Structures are given as C-alpha cells and as structure tokens.
Tab-separated table of C-alpha atoms in Angstrom:
chain	number	residue	atom	x	y	z
A	1	MET	CA	20.092	-73.202	-19.538
A	2	GLN	CA	23.366	-72.016	-18.027
A	3	ILE	CA	22.287	-68.348	-18.335
A	4	LEU	CA	18.954	-69.091	-16.670
A	5	ARG	CA	20.710	-70.881	-13.785
A	6	GLY	CA	23.107	-67.919	-13.293
A	7	THR	CA	20.181	-65.493	-13.241
A	8	PHE	CA	18.393	-67.543	-10.566
A	9	VAL	CA	21.530	-67.749	-8.415
A	10	ALA	CA	22.120	-63.991	-8.662
A	11	ALA	CA	18.455	-63.212	-7.928
A	12	GLY	CA	18.513	-65.567	-4.956
A	13	ALA	CA	21.675	-63.941	-3.576
A	14	VAL	CA	20.168	-60.457	-3.914
A	15	ALA	CA	16.926	-61.590	-2.261
A	16	LEU	CA	18.857	-63.188	0.596
A	17	LEU	CA	20.912	-60.036	1.088
A	18	LEU	CA	17.844	-57.792	1.136
A	19	LEU	CA	16.021	-60.143	3.472
A	20	SER	CA	18.912	-60.200	5.947
A	21	LEU	CA	19.092	-56.403	5.968
A	22	ALA	CA	15.356	-56.074	6.481
A	23	THR	CA	15.202	-58.531	9.385
A	24	GLY	CA	18.080	-56.717	11.099
A	25	ALA	CA	16.116	-53.509	10.904
A	26	TRP	CA	12.962	-55.197	12.203
A	27	GLY	CA	14.797	-56.427	15.272
A	28	GLN	CA	15.880	-52.944	16.323
A	29	PRO	CA	13.074	-50.897	17.892
A	30	PRO	CA	13.571	-47.139	17.770
A	31	SER	CA	15.493	-45.976	20.823
A	32	GLN	CA	14.596	-42.314	20.500
A	33	LEU	CA	11.542	-40.516	19.286
A	34	PRO	CA	12.110	-37.558	16.998
A	35	PHE	CA	10.628	-34.348	18.368
A	36	ALA	CA	10.286	-30.964	16.676
A	37	GLY	CA	12.696	-31.804	13.871
A	38	GLU	CA	15.483	-33.081	16.096
A	39	LEU	CA	16.985	-36.512	15.532
A	40	ARG	CA	17.702	-37.180	19.193
A	41	GLY	CA	15.239	-38.245	21.825
A	42	ILE	CA	14.055	-36.760	25.051
A	43	VAL	CA	16.831	-35.976	27.537
A	44	ARG	CA	16.268	-36.739	31.217
A	45	VAL	CA	18.612	-35.068	33.691
A	46	ARG	CA	18.657	-35.900	37.421
A	47	GLY	CA	20.388	-33.993	40.169
A	48	TYR	CA	19.730	-31.113	42.516
A	49	ILE	CA	19.934	-27.328	42.538
A	50	VAL	CA	22.976	-26.136	44.470
A	51	CYS	CA	22.070	-22.461	44.451
A	52	ALA	CA	19.634	-20.039	42.888
A	53	ASP	CA	20.604	-16.668	41.426
A	54	CYS	CA	24.326	-17.436	41.528
A	55	THR	CA	26.997	-18.213	38.964
A	56	LEU	CA	28.975	-21.329	38.235
A	57	ARG	CA	32.158	-19.485	39.146
A	58	GLU	CA	30.800	-18.523	42.584
A	59	VAL	CA	29.793	-22.109	43.396
A	60	ARG	CA	33.114	-23.531	42.218
A	61	LYS	CA	34.946	-21.002	44.360
A	62	SER	CA	32.899	-21.675	47.501
A	63	GLN	CA	32.636	-25.472	47.038
A	64	PRO	CA	35.651	-26.662	45.036
A	65	GLY	CA	34.912	-30.330	45.763
A	66	LEU	CA	31.670	-30.339	43.768
A	67	THR	CA	31.889	-31.692	40.232
A	68	ARG	CA	29.503	-31.978	37.283
A	69	LEU	CA	28.034	-28.533	37.899
A	70	TYR	CA	25.989	-26.774	35.227
A	71	GLN	CA	24.589	-23.257	35.128
A	72	LEU	CA	21.065	-23.108	33.711
A	73	THR	CA	19.936	-19.667	32.576
A	74	SER	CA	16.860	-18.043	31.119
A	75	GLY	CA	16.971	-14.284	30.748
A	76	GLU	CA	18.083	-12.839	34.087
A	77	LYS	CA	17.286	-15.980	36.064
A	78	ARG	CA	19.896	-18.644	36.735
A	79	VAL	CA	20.619	-21.640	38.918
A	80	VAL	CA	23.566	-23.970	39.339
A	81	MET	CA	22.701	-27.651	39.233
A	82	LYS	CA	24.741	-30.680	40.222
A	83	VAL	CA	23.988	-33.301	37.588
A	84	GLU	CA	24.105	-36.858	38.869
A	85	TRP	CA	22.618	-38.741	35.905
A	86	VAL	CA	21.698	-38.117	32.258
A	87	ASN	CA	20.002	-40.735	30.095
A	88	GLU	CA	21.776	-39.430	26.972
A	89	ARG	CA	25.230	-38.855	28.519
A	90	ALA	CA	27.217	-38.806	25.234
A	91	TRP	CA	24.746	-36.423	23.582
A	92	TRP	CA	24.731	-34.182	26.677
A	93	GLU	CA	28.523	-33.961	26.844
A	94	SER	CA	28.951	-33.425	23.102
A	95	ILE	CA	26.457	-30.536	23.067
A	96	VAL	CA	27.198	-28.856	26.393
A	97	GLY	CA	30.941	-29.288	26.016
A	98	VAL	CA	33.301	-27.682	28.484
A	99	SER	CA	31.332	-24.473	29.051
A	100	HIS	CA	28.825	-26.073	31.478
A	101	ARG	CA	26.444	-23.159	30.780
A	102	ILE	CA	23.087	-24.077	29.298
A	103	PRO	CA	20.361	-21.697	28.198
A	104	VAL	CA	16.939	-23.133	29.022
A	105	ARG	CA	13.427	-22.320	27.911
A	106	GLY	CA	10.004	-23.696	28.604
A	107	PRO	CA	6.612	-22.804	30.013
A	108	GLU	CA	6.822	-20.340	32.909
A	109	SER	CA	4.894	-22.717	35.171
A	110	VAL	CA	7.565	-25.389	34.620
A	111	LEU	CA	10.561	-23.058	34.902
A	112	GLN	CA	9.169	-21.691	38.162
A	113	LYS	CA	10.030	-25.033	39.786
A	114	LEU	CA	13.630	-24.569	38.664
A	115	TRP	CA	13.972	-21.052	40.088
A	116	ALA	CA	12.105	-21.692	43.372
A	117	GLU	CA	14.436	-21.434	46.361
A	118	GLU	CA	12.357	-23.926	48.355
A	119	ASN	CA	13.542	-26.582	45.895
A	120	LEU	CA	17.223	-26.066	46.719
A	121	PHE	CA	18.974	-29.389	47.368
A	122	GLU	CA	15.798	-31.285	46.424
A	123	ASP	CA	16.239	-34.158	43.989
A	124	ILE	CA	14.769	-33.144	40.649
A	125	GLU	CA	14.453	-34.618	37.195
A	126	ILE	CA	14.390	-32.326	34.186
A	127	ILE	CA	12.731	-33.683	31.064
A	128	GLY	CA	13.328	-31.893	27.811
A	129	LEU	CA	15.030	-31.704	24.468
A	130	LEU	CA	18.678	-30.682	24.183
A	131	ARG	CA	19.104	-29.059	20.807
A	132	THR	CA	22.292	-28.806	18.786
A	133	THR	CA	22.165	-25.049	19.442
A	134	ARG	CA	22.910	-25.891	23.126
A	135	VAL	CA	19.427	-24.829	24.241
A	136	LEU	CA	17.559	-27.127	26.617
A	137	ASP	CA	13.821	-26.978	25.949
A	138	ILE	CA	12.289	-28.122	29.235
A	139	SER	CA	8.898	-29.780	29.047
A	140	ASP	CA	8.622	-30.899	32.671
A	141	ILE	CA	10.415	-30.855	36.014
A	142	ILE	CA	9.656	-33.595	38.496
A	143	LEU	CA	10.484	-33.042	42.146
A	144	ALA	CA	11.367	-36.165	44.130
A	145	SER	CA	9.201	-34.926	46.999
A	146	SER	CA	6.149	-34.902	44.704
A	147	VAL	CA	6.628	-38.518	43.568
A	148	GLU	CA	4.823	-41.108	45.677
A	149	GLN	CA	6.940	-44.057	46.714
C-alpha cells in the first residue's frame, strides 16, 4: 500500500509540473512569425532619407549633429537614412553593429521608392527581414505621404 501511495504522489507531482509548463506556454502567443528559415520576425524601420547617392562619411561630415544614420546599398545605388524607430531595436543593433552599413535587396519596384530623390526627407517605413548575414530583405516601403490619415 505504501508503494502504491508513493507512486500516486510521484505521478501527481509530474502531472502537475507538466501541466504548469504547458499552461505557461499557452499563455504566450508568438511574438514573431518565422519567415524564410529565419527565427526572427519582420523588422519595421521608420525614418527618412537624408541623401541619395552619397556615403555615410559625407553626411556625417556635412551634418555632424545627425545621429542614427545608416547607409543602405544595393549594387551601385545607395542612400543614407536617419532611423527614428525600429520595432526590433535589439535585433537591429546586434546585427548591424557599429558599421551602420546595410546591404539591401528586394523587388526593383520596391527599391525604386528608396532610391527616388523626390522621396528625400519624406517619412518612410521599411518593412523587411534583417538576416544574420546583415542583409535587409525589403518587402515593402510605405511613404507617409501615401498613407491616408
């Protein structure tokens, strides 16, 4: 009888432990959606383009008061962007690091919005996936002027 009682107590403790772990997991909805094999979610970056076809060094030299500048490049094209907000700030900073130079890729129709000089100093939001290889795969660029209030 003693052995049977000990078995029930142990089984009950294990069941209680497993149940508490399972309910903790149920209460946590996924915060990021995996995409193309990456474990992180979609990155949203807001800011504005400071200059097109220039380098980070040139902008820092001409406007030393500007901070949080990043050079986005694809082939021969490049822009310098002032980043004001990132939804995944820790991920962004850990991947981009101190270089502040980010290779980008995406559909030409989307990247065209990034390179267009008429979008200089316009508020934009870049939506994409920042990979561990430091490449930002852009899926969409939203211009503030195209969003209805």
